[in-house]
CSV table of C-alpha atoms and ligand atoms in Angstrom, one decimal:
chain,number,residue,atom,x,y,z
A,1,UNK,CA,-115.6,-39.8,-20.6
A,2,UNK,CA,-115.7,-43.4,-21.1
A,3,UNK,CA,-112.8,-45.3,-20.5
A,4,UNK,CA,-112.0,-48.9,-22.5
A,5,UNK,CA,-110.7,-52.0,-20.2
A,6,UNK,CA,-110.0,-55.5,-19.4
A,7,UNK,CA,-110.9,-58.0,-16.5
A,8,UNK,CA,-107.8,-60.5,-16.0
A,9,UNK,CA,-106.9,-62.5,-13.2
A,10,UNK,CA,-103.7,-64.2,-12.0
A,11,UNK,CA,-105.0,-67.6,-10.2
A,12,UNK,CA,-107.5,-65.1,-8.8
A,13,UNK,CA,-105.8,-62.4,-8.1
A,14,UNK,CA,-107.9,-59.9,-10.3
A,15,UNK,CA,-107.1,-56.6,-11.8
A,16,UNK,CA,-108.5,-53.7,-14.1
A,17,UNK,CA,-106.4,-53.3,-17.4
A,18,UNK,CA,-106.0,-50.0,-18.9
A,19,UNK,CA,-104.3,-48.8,-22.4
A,20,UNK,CA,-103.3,-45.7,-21.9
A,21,UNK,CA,-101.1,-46.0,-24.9
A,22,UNK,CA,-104.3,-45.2,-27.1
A,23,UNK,CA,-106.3,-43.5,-24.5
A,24,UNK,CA,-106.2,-40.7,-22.5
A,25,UNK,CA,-107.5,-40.7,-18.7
A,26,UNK,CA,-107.1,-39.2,-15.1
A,27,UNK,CA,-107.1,-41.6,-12.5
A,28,UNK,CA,-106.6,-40.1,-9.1
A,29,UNK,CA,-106.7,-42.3,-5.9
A,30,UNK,CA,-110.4,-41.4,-4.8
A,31,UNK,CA,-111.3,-42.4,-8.3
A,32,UNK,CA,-109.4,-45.8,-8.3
A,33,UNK,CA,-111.0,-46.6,-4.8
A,34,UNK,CA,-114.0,-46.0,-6.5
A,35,UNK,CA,-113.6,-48.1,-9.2
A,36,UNK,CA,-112.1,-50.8,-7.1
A,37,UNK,CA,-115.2,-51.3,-5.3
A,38,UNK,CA,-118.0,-53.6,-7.4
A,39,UNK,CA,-120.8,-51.4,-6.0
A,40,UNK,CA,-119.1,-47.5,-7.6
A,41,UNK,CA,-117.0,-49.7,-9.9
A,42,UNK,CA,-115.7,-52.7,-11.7
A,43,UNK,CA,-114.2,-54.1,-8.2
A,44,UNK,CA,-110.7,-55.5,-8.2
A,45,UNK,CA,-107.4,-56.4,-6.0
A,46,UNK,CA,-105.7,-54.1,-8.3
A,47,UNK,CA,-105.4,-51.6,-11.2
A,48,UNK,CA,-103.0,-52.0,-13.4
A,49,UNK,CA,-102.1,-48.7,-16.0
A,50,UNK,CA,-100.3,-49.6,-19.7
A,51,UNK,CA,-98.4,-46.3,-20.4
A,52,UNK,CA,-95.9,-45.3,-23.1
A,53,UNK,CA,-92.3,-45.8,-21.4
A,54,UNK,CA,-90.2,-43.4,-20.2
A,55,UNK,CA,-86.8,-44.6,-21.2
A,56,UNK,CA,-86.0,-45.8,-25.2
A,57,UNK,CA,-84.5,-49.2,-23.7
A,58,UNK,CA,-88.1,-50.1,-22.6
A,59,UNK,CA,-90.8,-51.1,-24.3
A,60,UNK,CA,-93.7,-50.1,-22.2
A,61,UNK,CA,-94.3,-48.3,-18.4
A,62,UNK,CA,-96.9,-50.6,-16.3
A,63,UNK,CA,-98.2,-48.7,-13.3
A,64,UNK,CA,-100.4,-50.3,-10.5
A,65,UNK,CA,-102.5,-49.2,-7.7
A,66,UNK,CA,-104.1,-51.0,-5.4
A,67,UNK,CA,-107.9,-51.2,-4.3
A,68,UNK,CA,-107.1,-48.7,-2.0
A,69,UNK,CA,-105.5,-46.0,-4.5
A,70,UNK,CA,-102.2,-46.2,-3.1
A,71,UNK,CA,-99.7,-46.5,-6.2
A,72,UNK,CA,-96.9,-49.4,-5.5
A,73,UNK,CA,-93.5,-50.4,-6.8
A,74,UNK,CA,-94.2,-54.4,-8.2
A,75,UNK,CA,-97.2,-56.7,-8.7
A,76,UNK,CA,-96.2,-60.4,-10.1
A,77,UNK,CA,-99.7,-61.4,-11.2
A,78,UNK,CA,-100.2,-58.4,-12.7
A,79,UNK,CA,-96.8,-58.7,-14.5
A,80,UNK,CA,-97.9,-62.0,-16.5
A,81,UNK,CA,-101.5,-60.5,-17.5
A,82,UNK,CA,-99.4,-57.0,-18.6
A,83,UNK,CA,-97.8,-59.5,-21.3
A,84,UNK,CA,-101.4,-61.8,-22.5
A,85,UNK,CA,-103.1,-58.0,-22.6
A,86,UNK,CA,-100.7,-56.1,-24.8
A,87,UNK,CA,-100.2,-59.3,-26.9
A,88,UNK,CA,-104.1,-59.7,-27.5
A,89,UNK,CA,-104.8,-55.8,-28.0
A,90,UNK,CA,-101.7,-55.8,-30.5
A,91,UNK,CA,-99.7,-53.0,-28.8
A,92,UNK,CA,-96.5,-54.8,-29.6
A,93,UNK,CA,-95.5,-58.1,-31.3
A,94,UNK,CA,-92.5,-58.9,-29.4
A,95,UNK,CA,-92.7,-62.2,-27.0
A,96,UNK,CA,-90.2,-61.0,-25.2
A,97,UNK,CA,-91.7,-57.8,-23.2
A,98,UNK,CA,-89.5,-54.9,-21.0
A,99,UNK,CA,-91.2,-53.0,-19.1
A,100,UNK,CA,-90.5,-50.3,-16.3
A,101,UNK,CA,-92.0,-50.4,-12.9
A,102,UNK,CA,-91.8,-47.8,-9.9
A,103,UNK,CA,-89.5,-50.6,-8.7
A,104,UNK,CA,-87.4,-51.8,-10.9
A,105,UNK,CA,-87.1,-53.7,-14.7
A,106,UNK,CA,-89.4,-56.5,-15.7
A,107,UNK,CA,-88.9,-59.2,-18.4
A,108,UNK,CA,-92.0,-60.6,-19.7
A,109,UNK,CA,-92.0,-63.8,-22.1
A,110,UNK,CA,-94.9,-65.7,-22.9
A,111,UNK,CA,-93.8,-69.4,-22.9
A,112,UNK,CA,-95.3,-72.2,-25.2
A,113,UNK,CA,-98.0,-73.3,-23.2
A,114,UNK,CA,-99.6,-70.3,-22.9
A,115,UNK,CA,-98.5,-69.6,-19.3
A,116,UNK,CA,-96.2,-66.0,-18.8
A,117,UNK,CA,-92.3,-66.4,-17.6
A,118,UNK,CA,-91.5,-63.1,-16.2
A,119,UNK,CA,-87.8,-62.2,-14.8
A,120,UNK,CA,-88.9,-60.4,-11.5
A,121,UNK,CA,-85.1,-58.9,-10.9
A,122,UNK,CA,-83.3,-59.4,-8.0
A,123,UNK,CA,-84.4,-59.4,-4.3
A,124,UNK,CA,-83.2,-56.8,-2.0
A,125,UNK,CA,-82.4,-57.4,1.8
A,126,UNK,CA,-81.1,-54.4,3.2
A,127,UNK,CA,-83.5,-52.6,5.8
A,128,UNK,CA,-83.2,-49.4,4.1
A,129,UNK,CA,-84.2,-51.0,0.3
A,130,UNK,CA,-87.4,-53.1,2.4
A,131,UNK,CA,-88.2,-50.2,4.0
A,132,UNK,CA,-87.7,-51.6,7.5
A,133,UNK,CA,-87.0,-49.8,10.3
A,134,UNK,CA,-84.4,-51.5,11.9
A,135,UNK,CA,-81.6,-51.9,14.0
A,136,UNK,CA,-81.2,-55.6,13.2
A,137,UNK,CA,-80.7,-57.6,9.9
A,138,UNK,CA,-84.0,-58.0,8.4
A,139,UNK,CA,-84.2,-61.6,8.0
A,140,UNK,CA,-85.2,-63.6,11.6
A,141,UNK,CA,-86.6,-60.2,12.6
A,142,UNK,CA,-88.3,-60.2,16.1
A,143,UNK,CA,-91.4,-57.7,15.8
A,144,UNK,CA,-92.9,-56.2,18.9
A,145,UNK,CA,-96.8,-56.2,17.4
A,146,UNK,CA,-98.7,-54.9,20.4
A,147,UNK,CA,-96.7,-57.1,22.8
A,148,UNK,CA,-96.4,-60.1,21.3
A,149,UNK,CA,-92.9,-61.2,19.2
A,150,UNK,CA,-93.5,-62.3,16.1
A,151,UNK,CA,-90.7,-63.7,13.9
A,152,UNK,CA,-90.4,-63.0,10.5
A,153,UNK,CA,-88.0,-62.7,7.2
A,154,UNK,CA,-88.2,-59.2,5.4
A,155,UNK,CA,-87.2,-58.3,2.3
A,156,UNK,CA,-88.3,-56.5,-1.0
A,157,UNK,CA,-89.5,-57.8,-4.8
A,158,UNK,CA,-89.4,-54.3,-5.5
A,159,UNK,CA,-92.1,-53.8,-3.1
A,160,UNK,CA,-91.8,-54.8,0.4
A,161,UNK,CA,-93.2,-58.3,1.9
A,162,UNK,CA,-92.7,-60.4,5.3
A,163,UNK,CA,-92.4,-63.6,5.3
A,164,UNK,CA,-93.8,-65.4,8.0
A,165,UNK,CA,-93.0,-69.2,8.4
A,166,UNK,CA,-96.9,-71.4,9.9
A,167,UNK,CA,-97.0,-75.4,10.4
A,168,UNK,CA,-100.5,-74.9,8.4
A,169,UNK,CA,-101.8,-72.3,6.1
A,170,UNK,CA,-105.3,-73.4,6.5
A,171,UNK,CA,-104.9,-72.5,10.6
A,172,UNK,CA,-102.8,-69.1,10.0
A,173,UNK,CA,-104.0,-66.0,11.7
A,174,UNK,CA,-104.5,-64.2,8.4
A,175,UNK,CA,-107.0,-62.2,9.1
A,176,UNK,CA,-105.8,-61.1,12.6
A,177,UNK,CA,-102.0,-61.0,12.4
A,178,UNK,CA,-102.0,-59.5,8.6
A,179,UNK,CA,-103.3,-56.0,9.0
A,180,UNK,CA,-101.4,-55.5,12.4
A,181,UNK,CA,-98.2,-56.0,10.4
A,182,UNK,CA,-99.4,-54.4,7.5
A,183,UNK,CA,-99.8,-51.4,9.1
A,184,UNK,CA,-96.6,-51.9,11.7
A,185,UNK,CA,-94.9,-48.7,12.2
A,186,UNK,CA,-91.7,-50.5,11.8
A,187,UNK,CA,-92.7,-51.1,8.3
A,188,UNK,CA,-92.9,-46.9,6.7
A,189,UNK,CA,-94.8,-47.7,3.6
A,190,UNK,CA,-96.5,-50.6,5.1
A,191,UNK,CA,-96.1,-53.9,3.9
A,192,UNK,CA,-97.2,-57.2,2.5
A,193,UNK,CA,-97.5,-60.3,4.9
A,194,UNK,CA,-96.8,-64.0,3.5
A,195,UNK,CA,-97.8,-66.7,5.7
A,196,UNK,CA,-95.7,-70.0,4.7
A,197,UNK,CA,-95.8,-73.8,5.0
A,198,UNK,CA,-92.7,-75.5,3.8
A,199,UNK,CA,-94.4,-78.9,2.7
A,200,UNK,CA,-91.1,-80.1,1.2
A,201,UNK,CA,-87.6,-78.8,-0.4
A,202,UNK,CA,-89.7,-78.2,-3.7
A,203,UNK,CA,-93.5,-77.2,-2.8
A,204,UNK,CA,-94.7,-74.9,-0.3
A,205,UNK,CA,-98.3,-73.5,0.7
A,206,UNK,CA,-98.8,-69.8,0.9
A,207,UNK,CA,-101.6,-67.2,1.9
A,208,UNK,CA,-100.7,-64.1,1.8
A,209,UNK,CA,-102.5,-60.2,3.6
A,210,UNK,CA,-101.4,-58.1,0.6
A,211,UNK,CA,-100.9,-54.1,1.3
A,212,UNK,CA,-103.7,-52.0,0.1
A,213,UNK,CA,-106.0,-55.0,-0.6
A,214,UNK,CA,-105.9,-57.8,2.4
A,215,UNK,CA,-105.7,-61.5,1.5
A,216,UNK,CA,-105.9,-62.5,-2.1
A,217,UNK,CA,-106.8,-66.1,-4.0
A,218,UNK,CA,-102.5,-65.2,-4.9
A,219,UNK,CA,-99.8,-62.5,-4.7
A,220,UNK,CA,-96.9,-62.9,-7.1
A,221,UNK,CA,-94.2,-60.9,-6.0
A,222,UNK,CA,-95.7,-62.9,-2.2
A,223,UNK,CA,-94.9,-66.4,-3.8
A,224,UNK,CA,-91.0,-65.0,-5.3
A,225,UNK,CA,-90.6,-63.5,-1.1
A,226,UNK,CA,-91.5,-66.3,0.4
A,227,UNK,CA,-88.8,-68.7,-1.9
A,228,UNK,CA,-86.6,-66.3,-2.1
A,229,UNK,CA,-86.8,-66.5,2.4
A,230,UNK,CA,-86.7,-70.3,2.4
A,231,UNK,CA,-83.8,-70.7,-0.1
A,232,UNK,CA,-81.9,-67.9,1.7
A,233,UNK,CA,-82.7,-69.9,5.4
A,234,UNK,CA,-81.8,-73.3,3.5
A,235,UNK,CA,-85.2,-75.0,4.4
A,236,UNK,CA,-85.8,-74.8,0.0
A,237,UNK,CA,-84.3,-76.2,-3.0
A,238,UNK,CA,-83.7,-73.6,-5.9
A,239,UNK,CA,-86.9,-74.3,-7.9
A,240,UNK,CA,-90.2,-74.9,-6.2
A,241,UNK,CA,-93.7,-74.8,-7.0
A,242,UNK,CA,-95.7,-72.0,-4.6
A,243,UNK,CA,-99.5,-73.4,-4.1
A,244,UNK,CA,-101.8,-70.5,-3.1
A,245,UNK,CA,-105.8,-70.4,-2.3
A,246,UNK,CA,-105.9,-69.6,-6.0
A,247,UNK,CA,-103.6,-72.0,-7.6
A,248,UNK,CA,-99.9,-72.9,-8.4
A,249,UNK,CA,-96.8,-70.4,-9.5
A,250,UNK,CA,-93.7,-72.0,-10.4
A,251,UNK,CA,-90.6,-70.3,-9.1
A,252,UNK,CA,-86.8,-70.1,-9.3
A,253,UNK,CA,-84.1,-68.1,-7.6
A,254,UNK,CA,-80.1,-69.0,-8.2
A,255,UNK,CA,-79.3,-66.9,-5.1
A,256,UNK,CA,-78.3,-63.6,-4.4
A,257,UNK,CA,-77.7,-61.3,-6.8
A,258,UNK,CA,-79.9,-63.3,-9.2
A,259,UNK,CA,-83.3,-62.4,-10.3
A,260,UNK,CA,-86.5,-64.6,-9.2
A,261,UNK,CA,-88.2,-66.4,-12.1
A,262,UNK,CA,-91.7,-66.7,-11.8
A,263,UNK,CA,-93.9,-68.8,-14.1
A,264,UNK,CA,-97.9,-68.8,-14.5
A,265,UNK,CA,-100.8,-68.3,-16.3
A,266,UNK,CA,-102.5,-65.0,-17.5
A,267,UNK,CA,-106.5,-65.0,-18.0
A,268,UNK,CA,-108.5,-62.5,-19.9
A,269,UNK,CA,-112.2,-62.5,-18.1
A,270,UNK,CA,-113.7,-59.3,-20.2
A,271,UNK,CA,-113.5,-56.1,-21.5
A,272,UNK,CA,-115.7,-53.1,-21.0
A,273,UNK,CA,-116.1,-49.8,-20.9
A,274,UNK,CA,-117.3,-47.7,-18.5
A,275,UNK,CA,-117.8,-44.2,-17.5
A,276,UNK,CA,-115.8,-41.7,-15.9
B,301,LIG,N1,-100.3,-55.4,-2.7
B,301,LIG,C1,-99.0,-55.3,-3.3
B,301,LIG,C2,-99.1,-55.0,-4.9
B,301,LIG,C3,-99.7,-56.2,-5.6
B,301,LIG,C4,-98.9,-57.5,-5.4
B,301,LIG,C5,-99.5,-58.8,-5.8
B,301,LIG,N2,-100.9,-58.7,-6.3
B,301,LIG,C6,-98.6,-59.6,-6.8
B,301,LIG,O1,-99.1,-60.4,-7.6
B,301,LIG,O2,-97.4,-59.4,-6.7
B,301,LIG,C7,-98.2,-54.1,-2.7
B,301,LIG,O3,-98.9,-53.3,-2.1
B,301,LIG,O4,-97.0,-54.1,-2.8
C-alpha cells in the first residue's frame, strides 16, 4: 500500500509524520526500523503516528516510536511539529491543540511568531514513576556503571531522562558514557541521558544520548529534564533558554507540581509517499 507523510524537524531533531486520521496503516516495530533507516526507508530520529483520540476531552492521540521501533511515552520536538502538521493538513482549526500521549496530556498552541508553546505537564521524581530502580532518592543518584560512580539527577517528562551535570558540552563523553546509561540495568525501560553545562542562571548548553536513537541535533522533553534538574538543585532561575547542537528551546518551570513550558519552532521539510 502506499502510505502519505511528512519530513519535519525540531532544530534537527527529525521525524516521519503520519495521518492516520485519514489513512489506514500497520506499522509494526521491524517496519518502523525499516523505515527509520535512509537506506530501507525515509531515515529519522523518530516516528511520530496522528490518530483519532481515545477520550472525547482530547482532540487528537499522537504516538511515537523511535528509530529503533520501541514505542515511548513523550517526545517534546515532536510535540511542536504535531501542532504546525495538523494545522497545515487542516485536521483541526483550533490553535489551541490536546492531545493524549502514552504519558500523559499535552497542550499545543501555536504562538504569533510562528514558533509552538506546548504545556509538557508536570515532572515526576519518584523512582517508581522514572522507572529507577532505587533504594535512594533519584536526584544526586550515585550510579555504579561498570565501576565507575557517576552522579546524576533522574526524573521523568513522561518518559524517563538523566541528567548529568559537564563543565563543557563540547568535551562530554557522549558517545561513551550515553549508551552505558542508556542501557543501565538500574534504569528498566532504559533511559535518556542529558549532559549539561550551566553557563548562567538563565542559559544552559545541552547534548543529549536519546533512548532508541543516540545523540540528536535536540531532545525536547531532554531540554524540560535538564531545567527542570537545575531549578530543583537551585543552580537555575525559573525561565531559561536551553542551547543544543541544533538550536535554542525556551523553557519555564514554576516548580513542582507545575507543568514545564516549552517554546520552539516547528519545520515542515517534505511530504511523500512511499510504499509499504
Ligand atoms: N528518545 C526519547 C523519545 C523522543 C524524545 C525527544 N526526541 C524529544 O524531543 O523529547 C525516548 O525514548 O524517551
Amino acid at each position: 500500500m502506499m502510505l502519505h507523510f511528512t519530513k519535519m524537524h525540531g532544530l534537527g531533531n527529525d521525524f516521519m509524520v503520519v495521518d492516520l486520521v485519514t489513512q489506514r496503516a500497520r506499522l509494526d516495530s521491524e517496519r518502523i526500523r525499516a523505515l527509520a533507516d535512509r537506506r530501507f526507508g525515509i531515515g529519522f530520529d523518530q516516528l511520530l503516528l496522528v490518530e483519532p483520540p481515545l477520550r472525547p476531552d482530547m482532540d487528537f492521540r499522537y504516538r511515537i516510536f523511535n528509530a529503533d521501533g520501541s514505542e515511548v511515552e513523550n517526545c517534546g520536538n515532536g510535540a511542536r511539529c504535531f501542532a504546525r502538521f495538523v494545522l497545515d493538513q487542516k485536521l483541526t482549526a483550533k490553535r489551541e491543540i490536546a492531545v493524549q500521549t502514552a504519558g500523559g496530556n499535552l497542550l499545543l498552541k501555536v504562538v504569533d511568531d510562528g514558533r509552538v508553546r506546548v504545556d509538557m505537564g508536570a515532572p515526576r521524581f519518584a523512582p517508581a514513576d522514572i522507572p529507577l530502580t532505587a533504594d535512594a532518592p533519584a536526584h544526586d543518584y550515585a550510579l555504579d556503571v561498570d565501576g565507575e560512580t557517576v552522579h546524576l539527577d533522574a526524573l521523568s517528562m513522561g518518559n524517563p531522562h538523566a541528567v548529568i551535570d559537564v563543565d563543557s558540552v563540547d568535551h562530554a563523553p557522549v558517545a561513551t558514557l550515553g549508551p552505558r546509561i542508556e542501557a543501565h540495568p538500574r534504569f528498566p525501560r532504559r533511559v535518556n541521558v542529558g549532559f549539561m553545562e550551566i553557563v548562567s542562571r538563565q542559559s544552559v548548553r545541552l547534548r543529549v544520548f536519546e533512548r532508541g536513537v543516540g545523540e540528536t541535533l535536540a531532545c525536547g522533553t531532554g531540554a524540560c529534564a535538564a531545567v527542570v534538574s537545575g531549578i530543583r538543585r537551585g543552580l537555575l532561575d525559573q525561565h531559561v533558554d536551553v542551547t543544543l547542537p541544533g538550536g535554542t528551546l525556551s523553557i519555564e518551570w514554576a516548580g513542582p507540581e507545575h507543568p514545564v513550558i516549552m517554546t520552539g519552532p516547528a519545520e515542515r521539510v517534505f511530504d511523500g509517499r512511499i510504499v509499504i
